[in-house]
Short mmCIF file of C-alpha atoms in Angstrom, two decimals:
data_model
loop_
_atom_site.label_atom_id
_atom_site.label_comp_id
_atom_site.label_asym_id
_atom_site.label_seq_id
_atom_site.Cartn_x
_atom_site.Cartn_y
_atom_site.Cartn_z
CA MET A 192 -14.46 -51.71 -79.99
CA ASP A 193 -12.73 -53.09 -76.71
CA ILE A 194 -13.20 -51.83 -73.74
CA VAL A 195 -10.26 -49.29 -72.06
CA VAL A 196 -9.97 -50.17 -68.32
CA LYS A 197 -7.86 -48.25 -65.92
CA GLY A 198 -6.36 -47.91 -62.94
CA ARG A 199 -6.35 -44.27 -60.56
CA LYS A 200 -3.26 -44.43 -58.17
CA THR A 201 -3.62 -48.41 -57.62
CA GLU A 202 -2.83 -51.32 -60.20
CA VAL A 203 -5.34 -53.30 -62.11
CA PRO A 204 -4.55 -56.99 -62.36
CA GLU A 205 -5.53 -59.05 -65.56
CA ARG A 206 -7.85 -60.88 -63.64
CA PHE A 207 -9.43 -57.50 -62.84
CA ARG A 208 -9.49 -57.16 -67.03
CA LYS A 209 -10.99 -60.33 -68.11
CA HIS A 210 -13.65 -60.06 -65.36
CA VAL A 211 -15.24 -56.42 -66.74
CA ALA A 212 -14.71 -58.31 -70.87
CA GLU A 213 -17.39 -60.77 -69.11
CA LYS A 214 -18.87 -58.17 -67.49
CA LEU A 215 -20.00 -55.93 -70.09
CA LYS A 216 -20.57 -57.28 -72.65
CA LEU A 217 -20.19 -55.26 -75.76
CA GLU A 218 -22.81 -57.43 -77.91
CA LYS A 219 -25.39 -56.64 -75.39
CA ILE A 220 -24.82 -52.71 -74.88
CA GLN A 221 -24.70 -52.55 -78.63
CA LYS A 222 -28.02 -53.17 -79.12
CA LEU A 223 -29.25 -51.52 -76.89
CA ASP A 224 -27.44 -48.90 -77.96
CA GLY A 225 -25.88 -49.31 -81.72
CA LYS A 226 -23.73 -45.80 -82.22
CA VAL A 227 -21.67 -46.68 -78.93
CA ILE A 228 -18.06 -45.10 -79.70
CA SER A 229 -16.09 -46.30 -76.49
CA LEU A 230 -16.36 -47.56 -73.00
CA ASP A 231 -14.33 -46.41 -70.15
CA VAL A 232 -13.88 -48.38 -66.77
CA GLU A 233 -12.06 -46.74 -64.09
CA VAL A 234 -10.72 -48.35 -60.63
CA SER A 235 -9.82 -46.44 -58.00
CA LYS A 236 -8.98 -47.42 -54.12
CA GLU A 237 -9.91 -45.00 -50.58
CA PRO A 238 -6.96 -45.45 -48.96
CA ASN A 239 -8.99 -43.67 -45.77
CA PRO A 240 -9.34 -46.85 -43.29
CA ARG A 241 -13.03 -45.90 -42.32
CA GLN A 242 -14.22 -45.75 -45.50
CA ALA A 243 -13.36 -49.86 -45.58
CA ASP A 244 -16.89 -50.78 -47.01
CA ARG A 245 -16.67 -48.56 -49.89
CA CYS A 246 -12.60 -48.42 -50.35
CA ASP A 247 -13.21 -49.68 -54.05
CA ARG A 248 -14.75 -47.18 -56.73
CA VAL A 249 -15.49 -48.72 -60.10
CA GLU A 250 -16.87 -45.81 -62.63
CA ILE A 251 -18.20 -46.89 -66.32
CA THR A 252 -18.41 -44.51 -68.83
CA LEU A 253 -20.08 -44.87 -72.38
CA ARG A 254 -19.52 -42.33 -74.94
CA SER A 255 -21.74 -42.57 -77.89
CA ARG A 256 -23.57 -40.48 -80.42
CA GLY A 257 -26.48 -39.42 -77.97
CA PRO A 258 -25.56 -38.14 -74.75
CA VAL A 259 -22.84 -39.75 -72.38
CA ILE A 260 -23.81 -42.42 -70.25
CA ARG A 261 -21.83 -42.94 -67.23
CA ALA A 262 -22.57 -45.49 -64.27
CA GLU A 263 -20.48 -45.55 -60.72
CA ALA A 264 -20.54 -47.57 -57.72
CA ALA A 265 -18.81 -48.06 -54.56
CA ALA A 266 -18.06 -51.77 -52.51
CA SER A 267 -15.45 -53.37 -49.95
CA ASP A 268 -13.92 -55.02 -53.19
CA PRO A 269 -13.34 -54.19 -57.41
CA TYR A 270 -15.04 -56.85 -58.39
CA ALA A 271 -18.88 -56.11 -56.60
CA ALA A 272 -18.20 -52.75 -57.23
CA LEU A 273 -18.23 -53.36 -60.80
CA ASP A 274 -21.47 -55.74 -60.51
CA LEU A 275 -22.97 -52.26 -58.70
CA ALA A 276 -21.86 -50.21 -61.89
CA ALA A 277 -22.22 -52.58 -64.24
CA GLU A 278 -26.07 -52.62 -63.18
CA LYS A 279 -26.63 -48.91 -62.91
CA LEU A 280 -25.06 -48.99 -66.68
CA ASP A 281 -27.75 -51.72 -67.59
CA ALA A 282 -30.59 -49.50 -66.28
CA ARG A 283 -29.22 -46.25 -68.04
CA LEU A 284 -28.92 -48.10 -71.60
CA ARG A 285 -32.16 -49.98 -71.12
CA LYS A 286 -34.20 -46.15 -70.17
CA GLU A 287 -32.02 -44.17 -72.74
CA HIS A 288 -33.37 -47.02 -75.71
CA ASP A 289 -36.84 -46.96 -74.09
CA LYS A 290 -37.14 -43.14 -74.90
CA ARG A 291 -35.27 -43.38 -78.02
CA HIS A 292 -38.20 -46.15 -79.03
CA THR A 293 -41.00 -43.86 -77.24
CA ARG A 294 -40.31 -40.86 -79.37
CA ARG A 295 -39.80 -42.77 -82.75
CA GLY A 296 -43.13 -44.74 -82.03
CA ALA A 297 -45.39 -41.57 -80.93
CA ARG A 298 -47.85 -40.43 -83.21
CA ARG A 299 -47.71 -36.29 -83.90
CA LEU A 300 -50.67 -34.45 -82.43
CA THR A 301 -52.88 -32.22 -83.96
CA ALA A 302 -53.05 -28.15 -83.48
CA ALA A 303 -56.44 -29.28 -82.31
CA GLU A 304 -55.22 -31.63 -80.15
CA VAL A 305 -52.49 -30.27 -78.04
CA ALA A 306 -54.73 -29.49 -75.09
CA ASP A 307 -56.22 -32.44 -74.89
CA HIS A 308 -52.49 -33.76 -74.49
CA VAL A 309 -50.37 -30.94 -72.64
CA PRO A 310 -51.99 -29.83 -69.58
CA ASP A 311 -52.02 -25.86 -70.08
CA ALA A 312 -52.04 -25.42 -73.51
CA ALA A 313 -52.93 -22.69 -75.00
CA THR A 314 -56.33 -23.26 -76.71
CA LEU A 315 -56.96 -22.84 -80.28
CA ASN A 316 -59.54 -22.24 -82.33
CA GLY A 317 -61.47 -23.74 -85.86
CA ASP A 318 -58.17 -22.28 -87.71
CA GLY A 319 -55.68 -22.96 -85.59
CA ARG A 320 -55.52 -18.92 -84.05
CA PRO A 321 -54.59 -18.67 -79.83
CA VAL A 322 -58.63 -18.55 -78.27
CA HIS A 323 -58.49 -14.71 -76.84
CA ASP A 324 -59.60 -14.52 -73.49
CA ASP A 325 -62.73 -12.85 -74.42
CA GLU A 326 -63.70 -16.15 -76.12
CA SER A 327 -63.22 -18.75 -72.73
CA ASP A 328 -65.93 -20.06 -71.87
CA GLY A 329 -67.58 -21.06 -68.29
CA VAL A 330 -63.60 -18.57 -66.76
CA PRO A 331 -64.14 -16.60 -64.43
CA THR A 332 -63.61 -13.25 -64.06
CA LYS A 333 -62.83 -11.67 -61.01
CA LYS A 334 -60.82 -7.60 -60.00
CA ILE A 335 -58.65 -7.33 -57.43
CA GLY A 336 -57.81 -3.25 -56.47
CA SER A 337 -57.05 -2.82 -60.10
CA LEU A 338 -56.28 -5.55 -61.11
CA GLU A 339 -58.63 -8.22 -63.09
CA ILE A 340 -58.23 -11.89 -62.59
CA GLN A 341 -59.20 -14.36 -64.72
CA GLY A 342 -59.16 -17.88 -63.51
CA GLU A 343 -56.59 -18.86 -61.10
CA GLY A 344 -54.60 -15.65 -61.47
CA PRO A 345 -51.86 -14.31 -60.17
CA LEU A 346 -52.71 -14.07 -56.32
CA VAL A 347 -52.51 -10.45 -54.43
CA VAL A 348 -51.91 -10.74 -51.38
CA ARG A 349 -52.49 -6.74 -49.99
CA GLU A 350 -52.88 -4.00 -51.81
CA LYS A 351 -52.91 -0.06 -49.97
CA THR A 352 -53.40 3.39 -50.90
CA HIS A 353 -52.38 5.94 -48.52
CA VAL A 354 -52.97 9.94 -48.05
CA ALA A 355 -49.16 10.80 -48.16
CA SER A 356 -48.62 15.11 -46.53
CA PRO A 357 -45.21 16.14 -48.49
CA MET A 358 -42.05 15.53 -46.77
CA THR A 359 -38.03 16.74 -46.36
CA LEU A 360 -35.29 13.80 -46.93
CA ASP A 361 -34.55 14.57 -42.83
CA GLN A 362 -38.51 13.84 -42.48
CA ALA A 363 -39.17 10.31 -44.79
CA LEU A 364 -35.85 8.93 -42.23
CA TYR A 365 -36.91 9.74 -39.36
CA GLU A 366 -40.57 7.94 -40.47
CA MET A 367 -38.99 4.76 -41.43
CA GLU A 368 -36.65 3.82 -38.27
CA LEU A 369 -40.35 4.92 -36.36
CA VAL A 370 -42.53 1.92 -37.90
CA GLY A 371 -39.32 0.25 -37.80
CA HIS A 372 -38.79 -0.69 -41.98
CA ASP A 373 -35.62 -0.98 -44.75
CA PHE A 374 -37.85 1.51 -46.71
CA TYR A 375 -40.26 4.33 -47.29
CA LEU A 376 -42.31 5.63 -49.54
CA PHE A 377 -43.45 9.41 -49.61
CA VAL A 378 -43.60 12.91 -51.83
CA ASP A 379 -40.82 15.21 -51.70
CA SER A 380 -41.90 18.25 -50.33
CA GLU A 381 -39.23 20.25 -52.91
CA THR A 382 -40.13 18.33 -56.13
CA LYS A 383 -43.84 16.88 -54.96
CA GLU A 384 -42.87 13.65 -57.11
CA PRO A 385 -42.57 10.21 -54.74
CA SER A 386 -39.75 9.17 -54.15
CA VAL A 387 -38.30 6.00 -51.90
CA VAL A 388 -35.78 5.74 -49.24
CA TYR A 389 -34.51 2.29 -48.32
CA ARG A 390 -31.92 1.48 -46.17
CA ARG A 391 -28.10 0.07 -47.67
CA HIS A 392 -25.29 -1.66 -45.44
CA ALA A 393 -25.31 -0.85 -42.08
CA TYR A 394 -26.56 2.68 -41.31
CA ASP A 395 -26.41 3.98 -44.98
CA TYR A 396 -29.55 4.94 -46.57
CA GLY A 397 -30.03 5.19 -50.14
CA VAL A 398 -32.98 7.52 -52.15
CA ILE A 399 -34.90 6.91 -55.15
CA HIS A 400 -37.13 9.86 -57.10
CA LEU A 401 -39.47 9.58 -59.31
CA SER A 402 -39.80 12.15 -62.19
CA THR A 403 -42.76 12.24 -64.88
CA ASP A 404 -41.17 11.96 -68.47
CA PRO A 405 -42.50 15.96 -70.00
CA MET A 406 -42.76 13.87 -73.24
CA VAL A 407 -44.83 10.75 -72.57
CA ALA A 408 -46.92 13.32 -70.07
CA GLN A 409 -47.92 15.32 -73.01
CA ALA A 410 -48.26 12.70 -75.08
CA HIS A 411 -50.83 11.32 -72.68
CA SER A 412 -52.42 14.71 -72.01
CA PRO A 413 -56.07 14.98 -73.36
CA ALA A 414 -55.03 18.17 -75.76
CA ALA A 415 -52.13 16.55 -76.91
CA GLY A 416 -54.88 14.75 -79.53
CA ASP A 417 -57.06 17.74 -80.16
CA THR A 418 -56.76 18.90 -83.75
CA THR A 419 -59.68 21.04 -83.83
CA GLY A 420 -58.73 24.13 -82.20
CA SER A 421 -60.21 26.68 -81.16
#
């Protein structure tokens, strides 16, 4: 495998190419990643005089059978930029190398050990099945409004119940503007079903009507399950 050095909008002198080969030692890189396919070094120059201290940029791209590793740096000359980018590449290679060895050496956890090592993991009983809520010990259960919360649970900020008189759509719009909200829940005087008016764009309004599905209502009615007859 060779190191490919190329310039983007700039010439790369032969002296710098030799310095790249000396700085990026392939044997050292292949010890950290034995599946390296290619190593590219790109040099570019920023023509803006205001960025003279960062005018030369070096980007190193290492491709292997694993993830692509990139390291780039900018400095006042290409040699300093290469030194900084090479340090970053070395640190990232070592990190990937250590990660691979950690995964290989790690022992697989049994199902019973997961809860001790993984935060918020489901608790398992003796035969490996999840413990149901009613089997958990020491977890307080509380009721907030119509919700039954176990442990910390979701945060219910406020629950309100209002007695509403049926009203027309015009009345609902008037009430929404009166309270200064972007929506208003009301009972439609024509359908006797709950509805919502809401503000859309500029002075446009929208309305959502809810209606009960007769098939669902019939399935949940007490008479639906009575097969004894009269």
